[in-house]
Tab-separated table of C-alpha atoms in Angstrom:
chain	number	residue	atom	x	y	z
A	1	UNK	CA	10.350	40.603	3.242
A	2	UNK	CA	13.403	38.884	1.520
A	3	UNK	CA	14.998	38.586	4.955
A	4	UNK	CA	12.348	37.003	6.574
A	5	UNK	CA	11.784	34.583	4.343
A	6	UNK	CA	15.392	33.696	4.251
A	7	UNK	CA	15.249	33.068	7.679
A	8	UNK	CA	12.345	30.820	7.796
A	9	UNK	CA	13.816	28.955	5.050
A	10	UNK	CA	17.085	28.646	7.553
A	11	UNK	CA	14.478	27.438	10.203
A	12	UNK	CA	12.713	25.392	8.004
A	13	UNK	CA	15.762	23.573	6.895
A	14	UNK	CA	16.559	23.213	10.311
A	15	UNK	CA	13.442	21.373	11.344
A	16	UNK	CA	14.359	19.178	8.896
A	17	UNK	CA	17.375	18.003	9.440
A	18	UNK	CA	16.700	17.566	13.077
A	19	UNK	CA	13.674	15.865	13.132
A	20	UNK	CA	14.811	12.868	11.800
A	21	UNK	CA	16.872	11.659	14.103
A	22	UNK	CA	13.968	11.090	16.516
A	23	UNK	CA	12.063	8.727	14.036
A	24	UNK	CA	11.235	5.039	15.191
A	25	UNK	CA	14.304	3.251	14.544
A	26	UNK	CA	15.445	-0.162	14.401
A	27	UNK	CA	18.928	-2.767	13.702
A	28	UNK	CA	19.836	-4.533	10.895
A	29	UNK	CA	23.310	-5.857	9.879
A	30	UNK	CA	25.550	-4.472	6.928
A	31	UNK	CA	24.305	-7.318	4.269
A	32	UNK	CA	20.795	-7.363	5.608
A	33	UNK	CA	17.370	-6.351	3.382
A	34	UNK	CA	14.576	-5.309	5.122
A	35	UNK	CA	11.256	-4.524	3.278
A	36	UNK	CA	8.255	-3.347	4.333
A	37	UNK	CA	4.616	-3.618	2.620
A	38	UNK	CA	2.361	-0.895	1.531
A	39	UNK	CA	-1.152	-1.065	0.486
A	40	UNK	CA	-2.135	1.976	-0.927
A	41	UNK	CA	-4.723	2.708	-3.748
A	42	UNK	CA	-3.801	4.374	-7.011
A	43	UNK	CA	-2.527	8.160	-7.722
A	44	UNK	CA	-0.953	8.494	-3.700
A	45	UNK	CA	1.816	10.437	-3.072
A	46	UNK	CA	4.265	8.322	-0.822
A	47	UNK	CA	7.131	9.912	1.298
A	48	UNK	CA	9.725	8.540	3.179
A	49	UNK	CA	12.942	9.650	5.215
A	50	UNK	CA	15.257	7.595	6.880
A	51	UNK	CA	18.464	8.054	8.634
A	52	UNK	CA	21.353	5.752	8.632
A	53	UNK	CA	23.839	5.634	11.718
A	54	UNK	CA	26.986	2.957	11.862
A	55	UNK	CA	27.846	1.316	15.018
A	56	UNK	CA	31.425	2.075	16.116
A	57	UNK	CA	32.906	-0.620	18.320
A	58	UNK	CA	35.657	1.729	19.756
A	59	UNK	CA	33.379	4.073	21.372
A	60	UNK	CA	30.371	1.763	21.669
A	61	UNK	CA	27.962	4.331	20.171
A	62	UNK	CA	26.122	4.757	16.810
A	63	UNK	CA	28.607	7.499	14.880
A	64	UNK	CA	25.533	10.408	13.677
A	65	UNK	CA	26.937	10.625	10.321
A	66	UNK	CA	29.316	8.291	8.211
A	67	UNK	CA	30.279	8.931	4.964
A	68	UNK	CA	30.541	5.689	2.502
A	69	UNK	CA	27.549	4.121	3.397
A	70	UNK	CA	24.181	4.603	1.103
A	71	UNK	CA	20.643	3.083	1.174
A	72	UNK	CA	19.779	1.389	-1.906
A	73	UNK	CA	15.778	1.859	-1.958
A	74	UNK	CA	13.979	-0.054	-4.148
A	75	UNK	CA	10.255	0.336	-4.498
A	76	UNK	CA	8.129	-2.360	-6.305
A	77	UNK	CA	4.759	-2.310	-7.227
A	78	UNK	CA	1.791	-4.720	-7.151
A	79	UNK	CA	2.928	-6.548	-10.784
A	80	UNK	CA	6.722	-6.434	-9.686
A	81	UNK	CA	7.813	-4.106	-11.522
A	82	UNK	CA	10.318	-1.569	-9.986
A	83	UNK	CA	9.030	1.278	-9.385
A	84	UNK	CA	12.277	2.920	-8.195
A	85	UNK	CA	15.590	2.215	-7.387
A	86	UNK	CA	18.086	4.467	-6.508
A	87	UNK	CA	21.155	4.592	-4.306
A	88	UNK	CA	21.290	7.327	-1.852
A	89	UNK	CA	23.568	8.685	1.042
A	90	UNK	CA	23.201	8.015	4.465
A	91	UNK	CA	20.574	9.901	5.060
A	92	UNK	CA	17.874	10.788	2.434
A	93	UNK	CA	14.240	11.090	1.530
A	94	UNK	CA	12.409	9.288	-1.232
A	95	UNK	CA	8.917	10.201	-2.843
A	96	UNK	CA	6.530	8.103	-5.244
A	97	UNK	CA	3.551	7.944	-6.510
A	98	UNK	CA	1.311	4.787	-7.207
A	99	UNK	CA	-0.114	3.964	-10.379
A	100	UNK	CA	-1.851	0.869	-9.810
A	101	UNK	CA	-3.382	0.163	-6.297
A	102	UNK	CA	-2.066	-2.860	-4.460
A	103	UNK	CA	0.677	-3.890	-2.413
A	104	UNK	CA	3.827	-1.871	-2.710
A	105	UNK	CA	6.980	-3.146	-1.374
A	106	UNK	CA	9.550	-0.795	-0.403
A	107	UNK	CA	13.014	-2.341	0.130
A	108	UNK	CA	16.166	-0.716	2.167
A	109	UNK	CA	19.407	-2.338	1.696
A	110	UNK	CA	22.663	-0.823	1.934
A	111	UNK	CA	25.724	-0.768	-0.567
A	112	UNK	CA	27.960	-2.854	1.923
A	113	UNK	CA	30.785	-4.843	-0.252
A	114	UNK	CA	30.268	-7.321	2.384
A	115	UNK	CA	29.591	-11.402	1.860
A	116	UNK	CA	27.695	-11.699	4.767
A	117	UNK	CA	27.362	-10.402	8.603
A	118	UNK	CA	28.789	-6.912	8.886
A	119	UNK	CA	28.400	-4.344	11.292
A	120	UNK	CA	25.134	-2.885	12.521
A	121	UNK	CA	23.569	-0.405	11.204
A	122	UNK	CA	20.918	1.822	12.740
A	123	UNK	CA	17.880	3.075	10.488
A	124	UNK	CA	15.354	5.773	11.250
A	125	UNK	CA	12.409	5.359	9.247
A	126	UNK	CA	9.324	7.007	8.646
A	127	UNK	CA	6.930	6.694	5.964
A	128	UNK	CA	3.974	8.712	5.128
A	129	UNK	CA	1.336	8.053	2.858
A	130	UNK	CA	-1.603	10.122	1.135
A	131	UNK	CA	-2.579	13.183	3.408
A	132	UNK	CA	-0.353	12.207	5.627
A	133	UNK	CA	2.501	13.316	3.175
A	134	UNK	CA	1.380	16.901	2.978
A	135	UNK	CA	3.388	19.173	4.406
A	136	UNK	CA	0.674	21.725	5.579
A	137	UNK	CA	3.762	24.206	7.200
A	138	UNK	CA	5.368	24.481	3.668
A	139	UNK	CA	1.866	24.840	2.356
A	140	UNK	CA	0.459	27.806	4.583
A	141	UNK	CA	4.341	29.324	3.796
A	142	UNK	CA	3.955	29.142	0.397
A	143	UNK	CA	0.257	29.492	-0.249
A	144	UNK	CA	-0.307	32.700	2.901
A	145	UNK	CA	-3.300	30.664	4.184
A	146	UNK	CA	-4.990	31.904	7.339
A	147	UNK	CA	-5.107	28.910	9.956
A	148	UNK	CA	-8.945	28.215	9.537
A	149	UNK	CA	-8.056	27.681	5.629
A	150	UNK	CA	-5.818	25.604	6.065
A	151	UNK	CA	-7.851	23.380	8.509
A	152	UNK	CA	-10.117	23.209	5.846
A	153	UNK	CA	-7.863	22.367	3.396
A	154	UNK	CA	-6.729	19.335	5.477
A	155	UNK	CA	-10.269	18.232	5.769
A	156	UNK	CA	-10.360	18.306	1.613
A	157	UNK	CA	-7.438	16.107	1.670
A	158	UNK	CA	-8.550	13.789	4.289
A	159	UNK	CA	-11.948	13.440	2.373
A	160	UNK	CA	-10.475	12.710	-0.825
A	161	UNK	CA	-8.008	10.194	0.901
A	162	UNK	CA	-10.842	8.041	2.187
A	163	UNK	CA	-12.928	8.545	-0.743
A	164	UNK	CA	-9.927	6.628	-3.054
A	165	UNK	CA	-9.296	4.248	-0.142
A	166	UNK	CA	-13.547	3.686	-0.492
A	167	UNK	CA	-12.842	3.037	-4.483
A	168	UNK	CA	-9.741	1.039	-3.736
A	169	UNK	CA	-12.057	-1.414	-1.390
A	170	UNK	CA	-14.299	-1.979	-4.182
A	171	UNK	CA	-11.634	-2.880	-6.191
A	172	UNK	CA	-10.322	-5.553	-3.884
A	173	UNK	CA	-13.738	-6.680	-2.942
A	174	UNK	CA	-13.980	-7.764	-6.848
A	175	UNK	CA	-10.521	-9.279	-6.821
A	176	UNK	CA	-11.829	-11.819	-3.760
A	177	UNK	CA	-14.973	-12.567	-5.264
A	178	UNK	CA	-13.530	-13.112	-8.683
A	179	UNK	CA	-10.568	-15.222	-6.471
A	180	UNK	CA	-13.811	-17.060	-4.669
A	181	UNK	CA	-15.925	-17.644	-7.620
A	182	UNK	CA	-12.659	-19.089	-9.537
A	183	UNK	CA	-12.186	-21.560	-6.312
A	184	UNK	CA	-15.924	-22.906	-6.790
A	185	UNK	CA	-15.350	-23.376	-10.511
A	186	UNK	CA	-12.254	-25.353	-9.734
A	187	UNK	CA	-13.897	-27.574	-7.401
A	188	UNK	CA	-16.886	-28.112	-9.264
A	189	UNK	CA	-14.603	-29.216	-12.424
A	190	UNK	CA	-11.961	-31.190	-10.993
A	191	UNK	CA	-14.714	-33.035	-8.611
A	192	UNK	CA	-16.353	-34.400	-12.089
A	193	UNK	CA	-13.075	-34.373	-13.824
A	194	UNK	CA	-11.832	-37.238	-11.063
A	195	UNK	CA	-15.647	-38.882	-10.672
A	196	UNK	CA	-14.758	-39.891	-14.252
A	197	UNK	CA	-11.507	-40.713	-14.239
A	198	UNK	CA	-12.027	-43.254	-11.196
A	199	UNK	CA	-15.598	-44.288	-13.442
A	200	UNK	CA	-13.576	-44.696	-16.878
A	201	UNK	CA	-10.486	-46.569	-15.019
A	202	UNK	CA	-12.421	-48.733	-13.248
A	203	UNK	CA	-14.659	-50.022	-16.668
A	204	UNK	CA	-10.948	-50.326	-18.773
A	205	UNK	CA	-9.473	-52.419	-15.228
A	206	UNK	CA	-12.744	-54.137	-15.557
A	207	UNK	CA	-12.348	-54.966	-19.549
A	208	UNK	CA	-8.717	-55.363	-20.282
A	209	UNK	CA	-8.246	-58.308	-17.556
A	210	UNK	CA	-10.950	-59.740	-18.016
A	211	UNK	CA	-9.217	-59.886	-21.995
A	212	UNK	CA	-6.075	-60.862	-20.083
A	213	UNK	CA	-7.726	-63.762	-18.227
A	214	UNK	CA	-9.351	-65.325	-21.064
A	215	UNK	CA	-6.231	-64.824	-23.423
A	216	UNK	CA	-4.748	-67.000	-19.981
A	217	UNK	CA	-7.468	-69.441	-20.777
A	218	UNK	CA	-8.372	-69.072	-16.747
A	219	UNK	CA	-11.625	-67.848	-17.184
B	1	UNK	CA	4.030	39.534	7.235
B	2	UNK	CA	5.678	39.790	10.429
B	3	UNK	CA	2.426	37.980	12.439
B	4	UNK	CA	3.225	35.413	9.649
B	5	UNK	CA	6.907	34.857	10.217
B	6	UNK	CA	6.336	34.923	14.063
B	7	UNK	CA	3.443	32.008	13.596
B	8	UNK	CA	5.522	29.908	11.820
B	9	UNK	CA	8.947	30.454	13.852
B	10	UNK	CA	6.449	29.584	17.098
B	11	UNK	CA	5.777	26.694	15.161
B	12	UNK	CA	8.897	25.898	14.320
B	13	UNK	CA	10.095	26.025	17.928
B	14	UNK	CA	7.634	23.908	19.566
B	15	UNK	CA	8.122	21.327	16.934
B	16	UNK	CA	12.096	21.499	17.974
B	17	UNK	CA	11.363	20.597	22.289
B	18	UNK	CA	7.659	18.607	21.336
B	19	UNK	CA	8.972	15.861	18.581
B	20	UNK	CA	6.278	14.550	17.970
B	21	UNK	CA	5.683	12.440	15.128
B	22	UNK	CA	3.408	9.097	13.556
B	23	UNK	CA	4.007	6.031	12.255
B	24	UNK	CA	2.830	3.120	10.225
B	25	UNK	CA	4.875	0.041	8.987
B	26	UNK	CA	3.978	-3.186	7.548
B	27	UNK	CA	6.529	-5.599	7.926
B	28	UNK	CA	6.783	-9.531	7.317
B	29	UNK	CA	8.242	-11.175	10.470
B	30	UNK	CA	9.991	-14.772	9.248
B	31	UNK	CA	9.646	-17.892	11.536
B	32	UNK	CA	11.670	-17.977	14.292
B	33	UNK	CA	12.831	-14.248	14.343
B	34	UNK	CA	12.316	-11.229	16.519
B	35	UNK	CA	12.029	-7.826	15.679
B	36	UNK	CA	12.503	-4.901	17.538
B	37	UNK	CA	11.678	-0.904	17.138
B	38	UNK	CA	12.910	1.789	19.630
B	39	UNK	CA	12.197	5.186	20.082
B	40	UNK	CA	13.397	8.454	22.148
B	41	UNK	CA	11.025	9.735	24.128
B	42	UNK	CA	10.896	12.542	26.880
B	43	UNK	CA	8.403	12.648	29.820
B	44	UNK	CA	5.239	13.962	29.298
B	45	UNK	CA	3.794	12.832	26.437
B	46	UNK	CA	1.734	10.116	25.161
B	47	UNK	CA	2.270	7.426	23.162
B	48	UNK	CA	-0.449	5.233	21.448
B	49	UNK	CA	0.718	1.472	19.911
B	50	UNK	CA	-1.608	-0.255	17.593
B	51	UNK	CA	-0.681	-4.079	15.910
B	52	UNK	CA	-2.541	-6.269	13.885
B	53	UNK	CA	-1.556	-9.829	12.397
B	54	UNK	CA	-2.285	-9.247	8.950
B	55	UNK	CA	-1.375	-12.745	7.509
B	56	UNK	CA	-0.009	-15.834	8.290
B	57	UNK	CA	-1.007	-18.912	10.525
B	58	UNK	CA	-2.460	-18.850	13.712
B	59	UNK	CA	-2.855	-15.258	13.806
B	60	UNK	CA	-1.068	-14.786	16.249
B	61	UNK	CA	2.037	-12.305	18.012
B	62	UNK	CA	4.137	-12.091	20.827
B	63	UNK	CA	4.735	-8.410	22.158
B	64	UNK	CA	6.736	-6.874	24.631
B	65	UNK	CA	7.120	-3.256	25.977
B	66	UNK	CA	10.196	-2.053	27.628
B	67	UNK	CA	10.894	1.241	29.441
B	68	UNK	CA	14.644	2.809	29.587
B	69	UNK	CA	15.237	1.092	32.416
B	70	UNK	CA	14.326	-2.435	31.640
B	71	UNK	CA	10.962	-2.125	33.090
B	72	UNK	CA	8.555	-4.096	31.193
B	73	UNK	CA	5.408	-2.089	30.324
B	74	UNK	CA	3.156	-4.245	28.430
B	75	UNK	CA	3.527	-7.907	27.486
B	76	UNK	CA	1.348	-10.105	25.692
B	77	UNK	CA	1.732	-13.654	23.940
B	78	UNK	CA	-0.128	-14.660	21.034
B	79	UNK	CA	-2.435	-11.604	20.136
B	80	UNK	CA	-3.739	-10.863	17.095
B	81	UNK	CA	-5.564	-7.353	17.420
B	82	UNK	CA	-4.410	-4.776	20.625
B	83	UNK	CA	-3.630	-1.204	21.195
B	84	UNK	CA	-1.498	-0.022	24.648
B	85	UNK	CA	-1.769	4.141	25.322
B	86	UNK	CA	0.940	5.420	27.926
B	87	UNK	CA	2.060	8.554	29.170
B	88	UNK	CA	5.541	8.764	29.196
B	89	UNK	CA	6.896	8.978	32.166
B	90	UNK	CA	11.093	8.102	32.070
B	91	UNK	CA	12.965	10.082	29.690
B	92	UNK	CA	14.886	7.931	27.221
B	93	UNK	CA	14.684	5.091	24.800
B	94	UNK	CA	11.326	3.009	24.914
B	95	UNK	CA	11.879	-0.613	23.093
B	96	UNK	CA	9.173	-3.110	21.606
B	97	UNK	CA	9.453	-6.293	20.258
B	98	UNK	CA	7.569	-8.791	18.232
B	99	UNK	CA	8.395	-12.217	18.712
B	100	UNK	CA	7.373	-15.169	16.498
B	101	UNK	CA	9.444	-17.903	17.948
B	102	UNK	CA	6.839	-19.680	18.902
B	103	UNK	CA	6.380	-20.691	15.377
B	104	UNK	CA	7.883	-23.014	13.558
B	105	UNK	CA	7.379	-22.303	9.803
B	106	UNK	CA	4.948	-19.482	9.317
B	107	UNK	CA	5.830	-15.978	8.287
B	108	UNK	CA	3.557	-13.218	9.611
B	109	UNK	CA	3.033	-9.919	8.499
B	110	UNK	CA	2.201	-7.293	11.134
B	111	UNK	CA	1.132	-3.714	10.795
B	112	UNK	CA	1.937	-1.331	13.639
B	113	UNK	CA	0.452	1.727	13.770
B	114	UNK	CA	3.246	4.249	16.350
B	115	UNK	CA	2.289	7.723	17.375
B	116	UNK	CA	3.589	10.220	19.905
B	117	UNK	CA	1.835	13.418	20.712
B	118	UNK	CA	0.015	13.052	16.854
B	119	UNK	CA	1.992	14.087	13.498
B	120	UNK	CA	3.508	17.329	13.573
B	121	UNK	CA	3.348	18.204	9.648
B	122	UNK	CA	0.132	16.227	9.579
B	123	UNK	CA	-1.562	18.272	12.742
B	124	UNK	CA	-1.874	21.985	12.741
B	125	UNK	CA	-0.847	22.916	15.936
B	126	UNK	CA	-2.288	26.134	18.056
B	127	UNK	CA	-0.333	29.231	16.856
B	128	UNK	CA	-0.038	30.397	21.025
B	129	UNK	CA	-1.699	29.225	24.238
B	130	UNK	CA	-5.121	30.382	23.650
B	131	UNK	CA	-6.861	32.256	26.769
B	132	UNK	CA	-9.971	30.380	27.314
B	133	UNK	CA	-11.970	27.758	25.532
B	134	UNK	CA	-14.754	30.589	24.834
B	135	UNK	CA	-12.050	32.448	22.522
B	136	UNK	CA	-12.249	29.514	19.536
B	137	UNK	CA	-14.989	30.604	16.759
B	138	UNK	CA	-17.817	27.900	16.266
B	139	UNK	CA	-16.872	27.555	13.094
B	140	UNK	CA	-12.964	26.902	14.417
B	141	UNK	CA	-14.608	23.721	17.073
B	142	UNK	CA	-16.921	22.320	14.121
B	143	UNK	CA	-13.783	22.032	12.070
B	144	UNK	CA	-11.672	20.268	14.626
B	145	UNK	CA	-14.504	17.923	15.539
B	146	UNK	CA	-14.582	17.130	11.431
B	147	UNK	CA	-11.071	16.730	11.477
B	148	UNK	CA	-10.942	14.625	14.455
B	149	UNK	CA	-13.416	12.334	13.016
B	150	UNK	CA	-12.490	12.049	9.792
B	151	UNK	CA	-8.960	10.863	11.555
B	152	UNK	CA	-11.498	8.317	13.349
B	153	UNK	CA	-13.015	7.615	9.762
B	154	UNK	CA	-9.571	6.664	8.238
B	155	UNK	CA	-8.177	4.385	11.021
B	156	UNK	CA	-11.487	2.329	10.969
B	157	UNK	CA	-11.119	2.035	7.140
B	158	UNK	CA	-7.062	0.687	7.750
B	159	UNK	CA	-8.013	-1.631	10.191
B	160	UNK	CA	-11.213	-2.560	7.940
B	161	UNK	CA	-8.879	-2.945	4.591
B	162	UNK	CA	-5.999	-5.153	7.070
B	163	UNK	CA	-9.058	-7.433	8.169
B	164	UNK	CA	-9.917	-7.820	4.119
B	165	UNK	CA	-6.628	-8.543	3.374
B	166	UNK	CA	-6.361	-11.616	5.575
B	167	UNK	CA	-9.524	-13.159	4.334
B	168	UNK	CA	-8.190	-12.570	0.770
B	169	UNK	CA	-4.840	-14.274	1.299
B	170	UNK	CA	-6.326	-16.708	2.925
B	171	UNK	CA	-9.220	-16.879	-0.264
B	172	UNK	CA	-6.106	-16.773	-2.936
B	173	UNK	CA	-4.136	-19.297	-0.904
B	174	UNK	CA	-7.327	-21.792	-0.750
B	175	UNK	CA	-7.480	-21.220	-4.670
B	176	UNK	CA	-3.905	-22.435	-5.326
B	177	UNK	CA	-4.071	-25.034	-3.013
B	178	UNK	CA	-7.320	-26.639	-4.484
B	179	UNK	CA	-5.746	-26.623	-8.225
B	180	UNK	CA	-2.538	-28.208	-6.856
B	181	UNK	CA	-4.051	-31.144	-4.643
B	182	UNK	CA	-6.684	-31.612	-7.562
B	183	UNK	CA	-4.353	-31.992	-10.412
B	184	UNK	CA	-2.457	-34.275	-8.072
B	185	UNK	CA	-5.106	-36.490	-6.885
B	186	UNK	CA	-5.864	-36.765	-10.629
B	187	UNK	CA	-2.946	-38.312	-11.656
B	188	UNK	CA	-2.947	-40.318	-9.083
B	189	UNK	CA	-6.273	-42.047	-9.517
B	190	UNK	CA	-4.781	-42.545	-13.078
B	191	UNK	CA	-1.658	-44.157	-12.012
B	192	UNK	CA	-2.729	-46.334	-9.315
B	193	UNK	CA	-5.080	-47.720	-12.065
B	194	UNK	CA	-2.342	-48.697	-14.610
B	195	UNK	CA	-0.179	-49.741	-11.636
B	196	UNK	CA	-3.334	-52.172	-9.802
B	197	UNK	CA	-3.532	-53.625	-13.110
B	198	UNK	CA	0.201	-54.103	-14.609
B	199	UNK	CA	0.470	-55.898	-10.818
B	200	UNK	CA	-1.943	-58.094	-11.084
B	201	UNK	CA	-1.322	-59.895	-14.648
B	202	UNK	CA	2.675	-60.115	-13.251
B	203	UNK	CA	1.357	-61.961	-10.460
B	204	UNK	CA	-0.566	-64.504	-12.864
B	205	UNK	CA	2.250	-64.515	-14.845
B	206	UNK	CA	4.696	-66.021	-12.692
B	207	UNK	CA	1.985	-68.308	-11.198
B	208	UNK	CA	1.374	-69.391	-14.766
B	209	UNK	CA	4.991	-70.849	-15.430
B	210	UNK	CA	5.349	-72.491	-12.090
B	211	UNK	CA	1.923	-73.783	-12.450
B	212	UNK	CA	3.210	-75.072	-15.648
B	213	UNK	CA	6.310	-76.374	-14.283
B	214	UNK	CA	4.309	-78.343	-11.485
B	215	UNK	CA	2.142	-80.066	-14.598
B	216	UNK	CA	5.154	-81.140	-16.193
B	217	UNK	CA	6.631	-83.000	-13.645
């Protein structure tokens, strides 16, 4: 029993390290920051592993691993405030979990001394979010579920995924009719705010000239 | 515990050869700029591409679809909504961009929505090749149906909550705009009063004094 599950852990760990290096990837250059936006509701799990490759110009290929060059990630939330920030190696994985729903940003940068320009770098990305983090192979490993439970298991975690994005849409739903409402107010006061100015300016044009053509002994 | 380990290794091993995987980004793409994603793919399976313009002016993207060997697969100018399924059938790197050159000085942010062959932690996979359809349980069909739909059920509620978030930028944009013009035209009005008026008494006070001066010749 010890054996074999030393040797799916050997698997496991395999998966994982090859996997990533057939994510979606794309360029960016040393000094470059690239951020991408996340709107997720409160209490979700987020997960996301990237790979970092450095373009050689000798051999005209992306080098699979270079040591020296880390990700900075830094993860802010809908207030900006950080949520995290940490430096890791070229190739890493990075988990949080939301406490106010909104608009996450989630920022990749790398520790290149650099001014400006640089080499290109090549990131593989993926992030997952909510039940799409769950891992449901570590899960029936860990938990000895039969396949049908843990079908149903996924269907608990996909229900209770759209049930907080349901909550979350209320949420914003008040946010733009609160933004709305405050839009009509504004109108509505500045309209009569300026219908008196222009009413009060024109009565004191009105009044001090005519004061200033009879001090002129014109009128 | 053996039937366990075997299961999972199977798993394991189709996961290695099958790579499949999902993706979903939300990037801002500045004025001007380009921006390309590219991903390895072998023949045989499918990939499904989904973008929406969240924010920013018109709406509108520019998308192009490029095989490994430069043959374009899908391109489209100035969409805001589409989704392009293809089965693969050259082995290698597939490209796409999104172009907003067009544009002068809006940023847009676009959602793309990438998968290949579904999510392989996400999806349970079939522990073997099963015999015949007849050998699932009811019970094992009604749960895949649920599952499939309630996939259905939470891309219709992304696409819903993208389509909410434009008309709220849009709302929160109008409300910043209104108190900035407002407070503007405000002092205006208040200015071009003084100013009308501190003009017109120095034009009748120069005309005074040379009235004057004419008198006293």
């Amino acid at each position: 029993m010890g054996n074999q599950s030393f040797l799916f852990i050997i698997v496991f760990i395999l998966i994982q390290l090859i996997l990533p290096t057939h994510l979606l990837y794309f360029h960016i250059r040393e000094t470059d920051r690239k951020c991408f936006i996340e709107e997720i509701p409160d209490q979700t799990l987020v997960i996301g592993k990237y790979k970092v490759e450095l373009f050689d110009p000798q051999s005209n290929t992306y080098l699979p691993s270079t040591p020296g060059i880390g990700m900075h990630v830094e993860v802010k939330d809908p207030d900006e405030k950080i949520v995290l920030s940490k430096l890791y190696t070229s190739e890493g994985r990075f988990t949080f979990t939301s406490h106010i729903p909104g608009e996450h940003v989630i920022c990749l940068y790398s520790n290149s001394t650099a001014w400006f320009g640089g080499q290109q770098l090549r990131v593989h990305l993926d992030i997952d979010i909510g039940e799409h983090a769950v891992d449901y192979q570590q899960i029936s490993a860990k938990e000895k579920l039969t396949e049908l439970q843990l079908r149903v298991r996924q269907l608990l975690d996909q229900v209770e995924q759209i049930s907080k994005e349901q909550n979350y849409q209320r949420y914003r739903e008040e946010r733009f009719r609160a933004t709305s409402e405050s839009t009509n107010q504004r109108v509505l006061w500045w309209s009569i705010a300026q219908l008196l100015v222009l009413v009060i300016a024109g009565f004191w044009q009105m009044r001090h000239l005519k004061g200033f053509f009879e001090a002129k002994k014109l009128v | 515990m053996l039937p366990l380990l075997s299961h999972t290794l199977l798993v394991c091993i189709i996961l290695i050869f099958k790579k499949i995987h999902a993706n979903e980004l939300t990037f801002e793409l500045p004025d001007n700029a380009k921006e390309c994603f590219h991903d390895k793919l072998k023949i045989g399976s499918k990939f499904v591409l989904e973008y929406q313009v969240v924010t920013g002016g018109n709406y509108d993207v520019d998308l192009e679809l490029k095989s490994p060997s430069g043959k374009i697969l899908y391109k489209e100018t100035k969409k805001q909504y589409d989704q392009f399924e293809k089965t693969v059938e050259e082995d290698g790197v597939y490209q796409f961009c999104f172009s907003n050159e067009f544009s002068t000085f809006t940023h847009k942010i676009i959602y793309i929505d990438w998968k290949v062959d579904g999510d392989p932690e996400h999806e349970i996979p079939q522990p073997g090749p099963r015999v015949a359809e007849g050998a699932l349980t009811m019970i094992e069909l009604k749960v895949g149906k649920i599952h499939e739909n309630l996939e259905k059920s939470i891309d219709y509620q992304t696409h819903h909550r993208l389509r909410e978030a434009t008309g709220r930028a849009r709302a929160e944009d109008l409300q910043e705009r209104v108190q900035i013009w407002s407070l503007g035209q405000f002092i205006l009005i208040i200015i071009v009063a003084i100013g009308t008026v501190l003009l017109l008494r120095s034009f009748f006070t120069d005309r005074r004094t040379s009235s004057n001066m004419t008198w006293n010749r």
